[in-house]
Coordinates of C-alpha atoms in Angstrom, one line a residue:
Chain V
X19 CA -1.4 10.2 22.2
X20 CA 0.5 9.2 19.4
X21 CA -2.9 7.9 18.0
X22 CA -4.3 11.4 18.3
X23 CA -1.7 13.6 16.6
X24 CA -1.7 11.1 13.8
X25 CA -5.3 11.2 13.6
X26 CA -5.2 15.0 13.3
X27 CA -2.5 14.5 10.5
X28 CA -4.7 12.5 8.9
X29 CA -7.3 15.0 9.3
X30 CA -5.2 17.4 7.8
X31 CA -4.0 15.8 4.8
X32 CA -7.7 15.5 3.8
X33 CA -8.5 19.1 4.4
X34 CA -5.6 20.3 2.6
X35 CA -6.5 17.8 -0.9
X36 CA -10.1 18.7 -0.4
X37 CA -9.2 22.5 0.0
X38 CA -7.1 22.4 -3.1
X39 CA -9.4 20.6 -4.8
X40 CA -12.2 23.7 -3.7
X41 CA -9.7 26.1 -4.8
X42 CA -10.0 24.9 -8.5
X43 CA -13.1 26.6 -9.0
X44 CA -14.4 30.0 -8.0
X45 CA -18.0 28.7 -7.2
X46 CA -16.3 27.1 -4.2
X47 CA -12.5 28.4 -4.1
X48 CA -13.1 30.7 -0.5
X49 CA -14.6 27.6 1.6
X50 CA -11.4 26.0 -0.2
X51 CA -8.7 28.1 1.7
X52 CA -11.0 27.9 4.7
X53 CA -10.9 24.0 5.2
X54 CA -7.4 24.3 4.3
X55 CA -6.9 26.7 7.1
X56 CA -8.6 24.5 9.8
X57 CA -6.4 21.8 8.4
X58 CA -3.4 23.8 9.3
X59 CA -4.8 25.1 12.7
X60 CA -5.6 21.3 13.7
X61 CA -1.7 20.1 12.7
X62 CA -0.3 23.0 14.4
X63 CA -2.0 22.4 17.9
X64 CA -1.3 18.3 17.9
X65 CA 1.8 19.0 17.4
X66 CA 2.3 21.0 20.8
X67 CA 1.5 17.4 22.1
X68 CA 3.9 15.8 19.6
X69 CA 6.2 13.4 22.0
X70 CA 9.9 14.8 20.2
X71 CA 8.5 18.2 21.7
X72 CA 10.6 18.6 24.7
X73 CA 12.0 20.9 27.1
X74 CA 10.2 24.4 28.1
X75 CA 13.0 27.0 26.6
X76 CA 12.0 24.8 23.5
X77 CA 7.9 25.2 24.0
X78 CA 8.5 28.8 24.8
X79 CA 11.0 29.4 21.6
X80 CA 8.1 27.5 19.5
X81 CA 5.4 29.7 20.6
X82 CA 7.7 32.9 20.0
X83 CA 8.7 32.0 16.7
X84 CA 5.0 31.5 15.9
X85 CA 4.1 35.0 17.7
X86 CA 6.7 36.9 15.4
X87 CA 6.6 35.1 12.1
X88 CA 2.9 34.8 12.0
X89 CA 2.4 38.4 13.6
X90 CA 4.6 40.2 10.7
X91 CA 2.8 37.6 7.9
X92 CA -0.5 38.8 9.3
X93 CA 0.1 42.2 9.2
X94 CA 1.9 42.5 5.9
X95 CA -0.7 40.2 4.3
X96 CA -3.6 42.5 5.0
X97 CA -2.0 45.3 4.2
X98 CA -0.4 44.4 0.7
X99 CA -2.1 46.0 -2.4
X100 CA -3.8 43.3 -4.9
X101 CA -1.0 44.6 -7.5
X102 CA 2.0 43.8 -5.3
X103 CA 0.5 40.2 -4.7
X104 CA 2.8 38.2 -6.9
X105 CA 6.2 39.3 -5.0
X106 CA 4.0 38.8 -1.5
X107 CA 3.4 35.2 -2.7
X108 CA 7.2 34.7 -3.7
X109 CA 8.4 36.1 -0.4
X110 CA 6.1 33.7 1.8
X111 CA 7.3 30.8 -0.5
X112 CA 10.9 31.9 0.0
X113 CA 10.0 31.3 3.8
X114 CA 8.6 28.0 3.3
X115 CA 11.8 26.9 1.3
X116 CA 14.4 28.7 4.2
X117 CA 12.2 26.8 7.0
X118 CA 12.3 23.2 5.0
X119 CA 16.3 23.9 4.8
X120 CA 16.3 24.7 8.6
X121 CA 14.5 21.2 9.6
X122 CA 17.7 19.4 7.1
X123 CA 20.4 21.6 8.9
X124 CA 19.0 20.9 12.7
X125 CA 18.5 16.9 11.3
X126 CA 22.2 16.9 10.3
X127 CA 23.4 18.4 13.2
X128 CA 21.9 15.7 15.1
X129 CA 23.1 13.0 12.4
X130 CA 24.2 10.2 14.8
X131 CA 20.4 9.2 14.3
X132 CA 19.6 8.9 11.2
X133 CA 20.2 6.3 8.7
X134 CA 22.3 7.3 5.8
X135 CA 19.5 7.4 3.1
X136 CA 17.6 9.9 5.7
X137 CA 20.7 11.7 5.9
X138 CA 20.6 12.1 1.5
X139 CA 17.5 13.2 1.7
X140 CA 18.0 15.5 4.0
X141 CA 20.8 17.1 1.9
X142 CA 18.5 17.1 -1.1
X143 CA 15.9 18.9 0.7
X144 CA 18.7 21.5 2.0
X145 CA 19.4 22.0 -1.6
X146 CA 16.1 22.7 -2.9
X147 CA 14.6 24.6 0.3
X148 CA 17.8 27.0 -0.1
X149 CA 17.3 27.4 -3.5
X150 CA 13.6 28.4 -3.3
X151 CA 14.4 30.5 -0.5
X152 CA 17.0 32.7 -2.0
X153 CA 15.7 32.5 -5.6
X154 CA 12.2 33.5 -3.9
X155 CA 14.0 36.5 -2.5
X156 CA 15.6 37.7 -5.8
X157 CA 12.1 37.4 -7.5
X158 CA 10.5 39.5 -4.5
X159 CA 13.3 42.0 -5.2
X160 CA 12.9 42.2 -8.8
X161 CA 9.1 42.5 -8.9
X162 CA 9.3 45.0 -6.1
X163 CA 11.4 47.2 -8.2
X164 CA 14.6 46.9 -5.6
X165 CA 16.5 44.8 -8.3
X166 CA 15.5 46.8 -11.8
X167 CA 18.0 44.9 -14.2
X168 CA 18.7 41.5 -14.9
X169 CA 22.1 40.7 -14.4
X170 CA 24.1 38.7 -17.0
X171 CA 27.9 38.0 -17.4
X172 CA 30.3 36.2 -19.5
X173 CA 30.4 32.5 -19.1
X174 CA 27.0 32.8 -16.6
X175 CA 25.6 29.3 -17.4
X176 CA 28.9 27.9 -16.8
X177 CA 29.8 29.4 -13.7
X178 CA 26.3 28.4 -12.6
X179 CA 27.2 24.8 -13.5
X180 CA 30.3 25.3 -11.6
X181 CA 28.4 26.5 -8.2
X182 CA 25.8 23.6 -9.0
X183 CA 28.2 20.8 -9.4
X184 CA 30.3 22.1 -6.1
X185 CA 26.9 22.4 -4.2
X186 CA 26.2 18.6 -5.1
X187 CA 29.4 17.5 -4.2
X188 CA 29.5 18.7 -0.9
X189 CA 26.3 17.7 -0.5
X190 CA 27.3 14.2 -1.2
X191 CA 30.1 14.3 0.8
X192 CA 28.0 15.4 3.7
X193 CA 25.3 13.0 3.0
X194 CA 27.8 9.9 3.2
X195 CA 30.0 11.1 6.3
X196 CA 27.5 9.7 8.8
X197 CA 27.4 11.3 12.0
X198 CA 30.5 12.8 11.5
X199 CA 28.7 16.2 9.6
X200 CA 31.2 18.8 9.9
X201 CA 30.2 22.2 10.9
X202 CA 31.8 24.3 8.6
X203 CA 31.2 21.7 5.9
X204 CA 27.7 22.1 6.1
X205 CA 28.0 25.9 6.7
X206 CA 29.9 26.3 3.2
X207 CA 27.2 23.7 1.6
X208 CA 24.3 25.7 2.6
X209 CA 25.8 28.7 1.5
X210 CA 26.5 27.5 -2.0
X211 CA 23.4 26.3 -2.3
X212 CA 21.8 29.6 -1.6
X213 CA 24.1 31.2 -3.8
X214 CA 23.0 29.0 -6.7
X215 CA 19.4 29.9 -6.1
X216 CA 20.7 33.7 -6.6
X217 CA 22.6 32.7 -9.6
X218 CA 19.3 31.0 -11.2
X219 CA 17.7 33.9 -11.0
X220 CA 19.1 37.1 -11.6
X221 CA 19.3 36.5 -15.1
X222 CA 15.7 36.2 -15.6
X223 CA 13.4 39.1 -16.4
X224 CA 10.7 40.4 -14.7
X225 CA 8.0 39.5 -17.5
X226 CA 8.9 35.8 -16.7
X227 CA 9.0 36.5 -13.0
X228 CA 5.6 34.5 -12.3
X229 CA 6.4 31.2 -14.0
X230 CA 9.9 31.2 -11.7
X231 CA 7.4 32.1 -8.6
X232 CA 5.6 29.2 -9.3
X233 CA 8.5 27.1 -10.2
X234 CA 9.6 27.9 -6.5
X235 CA 6.4 27.1 -5.0
X236 CA 6.4 23.7 -6.6
X237 CA 10.3 22.9 -5.1
X238 CA 9.3 24.5 -1.7
X239 CA 6.6 21.6 -1.5
X240 CA 8.9 18.9 -2.8
X241 CA 11.3 20.0 -0.2
X242 CA 9.0 20.0 2.3
X243 CA 8.1 16.5 1.1
X244 CA 11.7 15.3 1.5
X245 CA 11.6 16.9 5.3
X246 CA 8.1 14.7 6.0
X247 CA 10.5 11.8 5.3
X248 CA 13.3 12.7 7.4
X249 CA 10.8 13.4 10.2
X250 CA 8.7 10.4 9.5
X251 CA 5.9 13.0 9.5
X252 CA 3.2 11.5 6.4
X253 CA 1.1 15.2 7.1
X254 CA 4.5 17.2 5.6
X255 CA 5.0 14.1 3.2
X256 CA 1.6 14.0 1.9
X257 CA 0.9 17.8 1.9
X258 CA 4.5 18.8 0.6
X259 CA 3.8 16.2 -2.3
X260 CA 0.7 17.5 -3.5
X261 CA 1.8 20.7 -3.5
X262 CA 5.2 19.7 -5.4
X263 CA 3.1 18.0 -8.2
X264 CA 0.2 20.7 -8.3
X265 CA 3.1 23.5 -8.7
X266 CA 4.9 21.8 -11.4
X267 CA 1.4 21.4 -13.1
X268 CA 0.4 24.9 -12.3
X269 CA 3.9 25.9 -13.6
X270 CA 3.3 24.2 -16.8
X271 CA 0.0 25.9 -17.4
X272 CA 1.3 29.3 -16.8
X273 CA 4.2 29.0 -19.2
X274 CA 1.9 27.7 -21.7
X275 CA -0.3 30.1 -21.4
X276 CA 2.4 32.8 -21.5
X277 CA 3.5 30.9 -24.7
X278 CA 7.1 30.8 -23.1
X279 CA 8.4 26.9 -22.9
X280 CA 10.3 26.2 -19.4
X281 CA 13.3 26.1 -20.6
X282 CA 13.3 29.1 -22.4
X283 CA 12.0 31.2 -19.3
X284 CA 15.1 29.2 -17.6
X285 CA 17.9 29.5 -20.3
X286 CA 17.2 31.9 -23.1
X287 CA 17.8 35.4 -22.9
X288 CA 14.2 36.9 -24.0
X289 CA 12.6 39.8 -22.8
X290 CA 15.1 42.6 -22.7
X291 CA 16.2 42.7 -26.4
X292 CA 13.7 44.0 -28.9
X293 CA 14.6 43.4 -32.6
X294 CA 14.9 46.5 -35.0
X295 CA 13.1 44.8 -38.0
X296 CA 9.3 45.5 -37.3
X297 CA 8.0 46.1 -41.0
X298 CA 6.1 48.9 -42.2
X299 CA 3.1 50.6 -40.4
X300 CA 0.4 52.0 -42.4
X301 CA -2.0 54.4 -41.7
X302 CA -2.4 57.0 -39.2
X303 CA -3.1 57.4 -35.4
X304 CA -6.9 58.7 -35.4
X305 CA -7.8 60.5 -31.7
X306 CA -11.4 60.3 -30.2
X307 CA -13.1 62.5 -27.1
X308 CA -14.3 60.8 -24.6
X309 CA -17.6 62.0 -25.1
X310 CA -17.9 60.6 -28.7
X311 CA -16.5 57.2 -27.2
X312 CA -19.2 57.6 -24.6
X313 CA -22.2 57.8 -27.3
X314 CA -20.5 55.0 -29.3
X315 CA -20.5 52.5 -26.6
X316 CA -23.9 53.6 -25.5
X317 CA -25.7 52.6 -28.2
X318 CA -23.7 49.5 -28.6
X319 CA -25.4 45.7 -28.5
X320 CA -21.9 44.2 -27.1
X321 CA -19.1 45.9 -25.6
X322 CA -16.0 43.6 -24.6
X323 CA -13.4 45.4 -22.7
X324 CA -9.8 44.3 -22.5
X325 CA -8.0 45.4 -19.5
X326 CA -4.0 45.3 -19.4
X327 CA -1.8 45.7 -15.9
X328 CA -1.3 49.6 -17.4
X329 CA -5.4 49.8 -16.0
X330 CA -4.1 48.1 -12.6
X331 CA -1.3 50.9 -12.8
X332 CA -4.1 53.7 -13.2
X333 CA -6.3 52.5 -10.8
X334 CA -8.7 52.9 -13.1
X335 CA -10.7 49.4 -12.6
X336 CA -13.4 50.9 -10.1
X337 CA -14.4 53.3 -12.8
X338 CA -14.1 50.5 -15.6
X339 CA -16.7 48.7 -13.6
X340 CA -19.1 51.8 -12.6
X341 CA -19.2 52.5 -16.5
X342 CA -20.0 48.6 -17.1
X343 CA -22.9 49.1 -15.0
X344 CA -24.2 51.9 -16.6
X345 CA -24.0 50.5 -19.8
X346 CA -25.5 47.0 -18.7
X347 CA -28.5 49.5 -17.2
X348 CA -28.9 50.7 -20.9
X349 CA -29.2 47.0 -22.1
X350 CA -25.5 46.5 -23.3
X351 CA -24.3 43.4 -23.5
X352 CA -20.7 44.0 -21.6
X353 CA -17.8 41.2 -21.3
X354 CA -14.4 41.6 -20.1
X355 CA -11.5 39.4 -22.2
X356 CA -8.3 38.5 -20.3
X357 CA -5.0 37.7 -21.7
X358 CA -3.7 35.2 -19.9
X359 CA -0.3 37.6 -19.5
X360 CA -2.5 40.8 -18.4
X361 CA -1.7 41.6 -15.0
X362 CA 1.6 40.4 -13.5
X363 CA 0.8 36.5 -13.6
X364 CA -2.1 34.5 -14.9
X365 CA -5.1 35.4 -13.2
X366 CA -3.6 38.4 -11.8
X367 CA -6.2 40.5 -13.4
X368 CA -9.2 38.7 -12.5
X369 CA -8.0 39.3 -8.8
X370 CA -7.7 43.2 -9.5
X371 CA -11.3 43.2 -11.3
X372 CA -12.8 41.1 -8.6
X373 CA -11.5 43.6 -5.8
X374 CA -13.2 46.3 -8.0
X375 CA -16.7 44.7 -7.5
X376 CA -16.6 42.8 -11.4
X377 CA -18.4 39.3 -11.1
X378 CA -16.0 36.6 -12.5
X379 CA -18.8 35.4 -14.8
X380 CA -18.6 38.7 -16.9
X381 CA -14.7 38.0 -17.3
X382 CA -13.7 35.5 -20.4
X383 CA -10.4 34.2 -21.0
X384 CA -8.8 34.1 -24.4
X385 CA -10.1 30.8 -25.9
X386 CA -13.5 31.2 -24.6
X387 CA -14.0 34.9 -25.9
X388 CA -12.1 35.2 -29.1
X389 CA -14.5 34.1 -31.6
X390 CA -16.7 36.6 -30.2
X391 CA -14.8 39.9 -31.0
X392 CA -16.3 39.7 -34.7
X393 CA -20.2 40.2 -32.8
X394 CA -19.0 43.0 -31.0
X395 CA -19.5 46.3 -31.8
X396 CA -17.1 48.1 -29.8
X397 CA -13.7 46.6 -28.2
X398 CA -12.1 48.8 -25.7
X399 CA -8.9 48.2 -24.6
X400 CA -7.5 50.0 -21.9
X401 CA -3.7 49.4 -20.6
X402 CA -3.1 46.7 -22.7
X403 CA -0.7 46.8 -25.7
X404 CA 1.2 43.5 -26.9
X405 CA -1.7 41.2 -26.4
X406 CA -3.6 42.7 -28.8
X407 CA -1.6 43.3 -31.2
X408 CA -2.4 41.4 -34.6
X409 CA 1.6 41.4 -35.9
X410 CA 2.0 38.0 -33.6
X411 CA -0.5 36.3 -35.9
X412 CA 1.0 37.9 -39.3
X413 CA 4.6 39.0 -39.1
X414 CA 7.3 36.0 -38.4
X415 CA 9.7 38.5 -37.9
X416 CA 8.5 40.3 -35.1
X417 CA 9.6 39.1 -31.5
X418 CA 6.2 38.4 -30.3
X419 CA 5.1 36.3 -33.3
X420 CA 3.2 32.9 -32.3
X421 CA 2.4 34.9 -29.1
X422 CA -1.2 33.9 -28.7
X423 CA -3.1 37.2 -28.6
X424 CA -6.7 38.6 -28.4
X425 CA -8.6 39.3 -31.8
X426 CA -9.6 42.9 -30.9
X427 CA -8.7 44.4 -34.6
X428 CA -12.1 41.9 -35.4
X429 CA -14.5 44.3 -33.7
X430 CA -16.6 46.6 -35.7
X431 CA -14.8 49.6 -33.6
X432 CA -12.0 49.3 -31.5
X433 CA -11.4 52.2 -29.0
X434 CA -8.1 52.2 -27.2
X435 CA -7.2 53.9 -24.2
X436 CA -3.8 54.8 -23.5
X437 CA -1.6 57.6 -21.7
X438 CA 0.4 58.6 -24.6
X439 CA 2.2 57.4 -27.7
X440 CA 4.8 55.0 -27.5
X441 CA 5.7 51.2 -27.9
X442 CA 4.5 48.2 -25.4
X443 CA 6.8 46.1 -23.0
X444 CA 8.5 44.2 -25.7
X445 CA 9.2 47.4 -27.6
X446 CA 7.0 46.6 -31.1
X447 CA 4.8 49.1 -32.8
X448 CA 1.2 48.2 -32.2
X449 CA -0.7 48.1 -35.9
X450 CA -3.7 47.7 -34.1
X451 CA -3.5 51.4 -33.1
X452 CA -3.0 52.5 -36.9
X453 CA -6.1 50.5 -38.2
X454 CA -9.5 51.5 -39.9
X455 CA -11.5 50.8 -37.3
X456 CA -9.4 52.0 -34.2
X457 CA -9.6 55.2 -32.4
X458 CA -7.2 56.6 -30.0
X459 CA -8.7 58.0 -26.7
X460 CA -5.5 59.6 -25.0
X461 CA -5.1 60.2 -21.1
X462 CA -5.0 58.6 -18.0
X463 CA -6.3 55.4 -17.6
X464 CA -8.8 56.5 -14.0
X465 CA -9.8 60.1 -15.7
X466 CA -10.7 59.0 -18.8
X467 CA -12.7 56.1 -17.8
X468 CA -14.7 58.7 -15.3
X469 CA -15.2 60.9 -18.5
X470 CA -16.6 58.0 -20.4
X471 CA -19.0 57.2 -17.4
X472 CA -19.9 60.9 -17.4
X473 CA -20.7 60.7 -20.9
X474 CA -22.8 57.7 -20.9
X475 CA -24.7 59.1 -18.0
X476 CA -25.6 62.2 -19.7
X477 CA -27.8 60.5 -22.0
X478 CA -30.3 59.5 -19.7
Chain Y
X30 CA 8.0 4.5 11.5
X31 CA 7.2 5.0 7.6
X32 CA 9.5 2.2 6.3
X33 CA 11.1 2.9 2.7
X34 CA 8.5 1.6 0.5
X35 CA 5.7 2.5 2.1
X36 CA 7.2 6.0 2.0
X37 CA 7.9 5.8 -1.7
X38 CA 4.3 4.7 -2.6
X39 CA 2.8 7.5 -0.6
X40 CA 5.2 10.1 -2.4
X41 CA 3.7 8.4 -5.7
X42 CA 0.0 8.4 -4.8
X43 CA 0.3 12.2 -3.5
X44 CA 2.0 13.3 -6.4
X45 CA -0.8 11.9 -8.5
X46 CA -3.5 13.1 -6.3
X47 CA -1.7 16.9 -6.8
X48 CA -1.8 16.6 -10.5
X49 CA -5.1 15.6 -10.8
X50 CA -6.8 18.2 -8.1
X51 CA -5.7 20.8 -10.3
X52 CA -5.7 19.6 -13.9
X53 CA -9.0 21.3 -14.8
X54 CA -8.1 24.6 -13.2
X55 CA -9.3 28.1 -15.5
X56 CA -6.8 30.5 -15.8
X57 CA -8.9 32.6 -14.0
X58 CA -7.6 31.3 -10.7
X59 CA -4.4 30.2 -11.5
X60 CA -3.1 32.9 -8.9
X61 CA -5.0 32.4 -5.8
X62 CA -4.4 28.5 -6.7
X63 CA -0.5 29.2 -6.6
X64 CA -0.9 31.3 -3.5
X65 CA -3.2 28.6 -1.9
X66 CA -0.8 25.9 -2.4
X67 CA 2.0 28.0 -1.3
X68 CA -0.4 28.5 1.9
X69 CA -0.4 24.5 2.1
X70 CA 3.2 24.0 2.3
X71 CA 2.9 26.0 5.2
X72 CA 3.0 22.4 6.6
X73 CA 6.4 23.0 7.1
X74 CA 5.4 24.7 10.2
X75 CA 4.7 21.3 11.8
X76 CA 8.1 20.2 10.9
X77 CA 10.2 23.5 12.1
X78 CA 8.3 22.6 15.2
X79 CA 9.3 19.5 15.8
X80 CA 12.8 20.2 14.9
X81 CA 13.1 23.1 17.2
X82 CA 11.1 21.1 20.1
X83 CA 14.2 18.5 19.9
X84 CA 17.0 20.5 19.9
X85 CA 20.0 20.1 22.3
X86 CA 22.4 22.6 21.7
X87 CA 22.3 26.4 21.2
X88 CA 23.0 26.3 17.8
X89 CA 20.4 23.7 16.8
X90 CA 17.8 25.9 18.6
X91 CA 18.9 29.2 16.9
X92 CA 18.2 27.3 13.5
X93 CA 15.3 25.8 14.8
X94 CA 13.8 28.5 16.0
X95 CA 14.5 30.8 12.7
X96 CA 12.9 27.9 11.0
X97 CA 9.9 28.4 13.1
X98 CA 9.6 32.4 12.3
X99 CA 10.1 31.7 8.7
X100 CA 7.4 29.1 8.7
X101 CA 4.8 30.6 10.7
X102 CA 5.3 33.5 7.9
X103 CA 4.6 31.0 5.3
X104 CA 1.4 29.6 6.8
X105 CA 0.0 32.8 7.9
X106 CA 1.1 34.7 5.0
X107 CA -0.1 32.4 2.9
X108 CA -3.7 32.1 4.1
X109 CA -4.2 35.7 4.6
X110 CA -3.4 37.0 1.2
X111 CA -4.9 33.4 -0.6
X112 CA -8.3 34.1 1.4
X113 CA -8.4 38.0 0.4
X114 CA -8.3 37.1 -3.0
X115 CA -10.9 34.8 -2.8
X116 CA -13.1 36.6 -0.7
X117 CA -13.4 39.0 -4.3
X118 CA -14.7 36.3 -6.4
X119 CA -18.1 37.1 -6.7
X120 CA -20.8 35.6 -9.2
X121 CA -23.1 38.3 -10.9
X122 CA -26.0 35.9 -10.0
X123 CA -25.4 36.5 -6.4
X124 CA -24.5 33.2 -5.2
X125 CA -20.9 32.6 -3.8

């Protein structure tokens, strides 16, 4: 029996790794998640035969638990809107962290059977799992709009350090207390670890949340790996550690794409304070009508569309795709340019465009397309602001200076679709809007996109 | 069963595997891949099943039960949202 179980775990580990590998390319990604899914089913089913799973009541509780947790997650996962995906991932990830901590707690309650090394690793796993759990819940609350402000107070870093120190100290006491793990101490330890997760996350601004979610994802993986050690389970060890390192790399890639070193995200206060020094804006805002903008695009050779989160909020992506198809029928070369921070996290905008039916091979990221703006007749900016602000290139005084931007201003004509006047997320005035080759098309994204479609259609 | 150093080797090799597997991922897949790796650590479900499976006291059963619920949520939720996202990625050439 043990041979069959181990064989199944081995197969699951292989399926996970191959699945993740396939998920790294858009062509095979769909297959990848299905393979990993089968790995999960296999590992779960075979665990019912595990020699350590005993007792009728326990079997019943396991089935009930899977039913409740799986059922609720299935229901919410099927219904969640694509725009809300980042916080949903945070929530599911937090649950995994909590589960890992739970394994450690049960193991410590039965500490008479553990070696001290195992006990030490169980303690580590509880800390990491608990932090990932409570931290992810805070991240969820922030992105969902339940928690609006970043909470900061005096001597915050010192207090956080104190809480972390207390957690580690209690953890050490527990790890070396042999089989006599004190229940009250254990409870206090878990509560402190949870508190640290909350304290660590509340000062971080909403814009940085994706990086934090990714970090907690990696941490949960690591906690799961540690639990694999505690339980002598290689499947947990391999899957957990693979996610731990892949998640760390992903976190670094995201932080790099957003031009925000991880240490800055964790320990600095950017994102809320906009400086007043913005330099002089020259030129005027020049409005344009939808019909004229439509004609301009219809007779262009090459159009590049730059969508931002505002487009998704206005639910304009379907109309934009329709506009793209109309233009393509007229022989216009249409491409989409995505900035890494478009949407709520890197890659989020691609998901939103994919939902509208835009094929992924029309979508280009910053490095691929930035040289092409020079050859574009029209660049259409919809719902994006800071990521196309040339100030990031030219003015060292600006708070967004140094952030890589899309060089939209190099296109022959620029059309900016915008709900109204006003600065972007960072509060910085956008010089692109005042440029000689820029025309402003005011209105709700979805309505304007519809008008553009109509304008192009009229030309036959 | 898994002795100290063997465990260490497993950790080391798994860490490099994770790093290699996604080292060339394009930005467009960052969100789905994060979601996908989130699903993979849903394997914690297996661990919680074992933990609850040999729980002895009522308290252990309670903690184990909550852990199983959370883990099942991680695994199922992670799968559903990842699959929904990846299902939508299509090439204009029609091949998937």
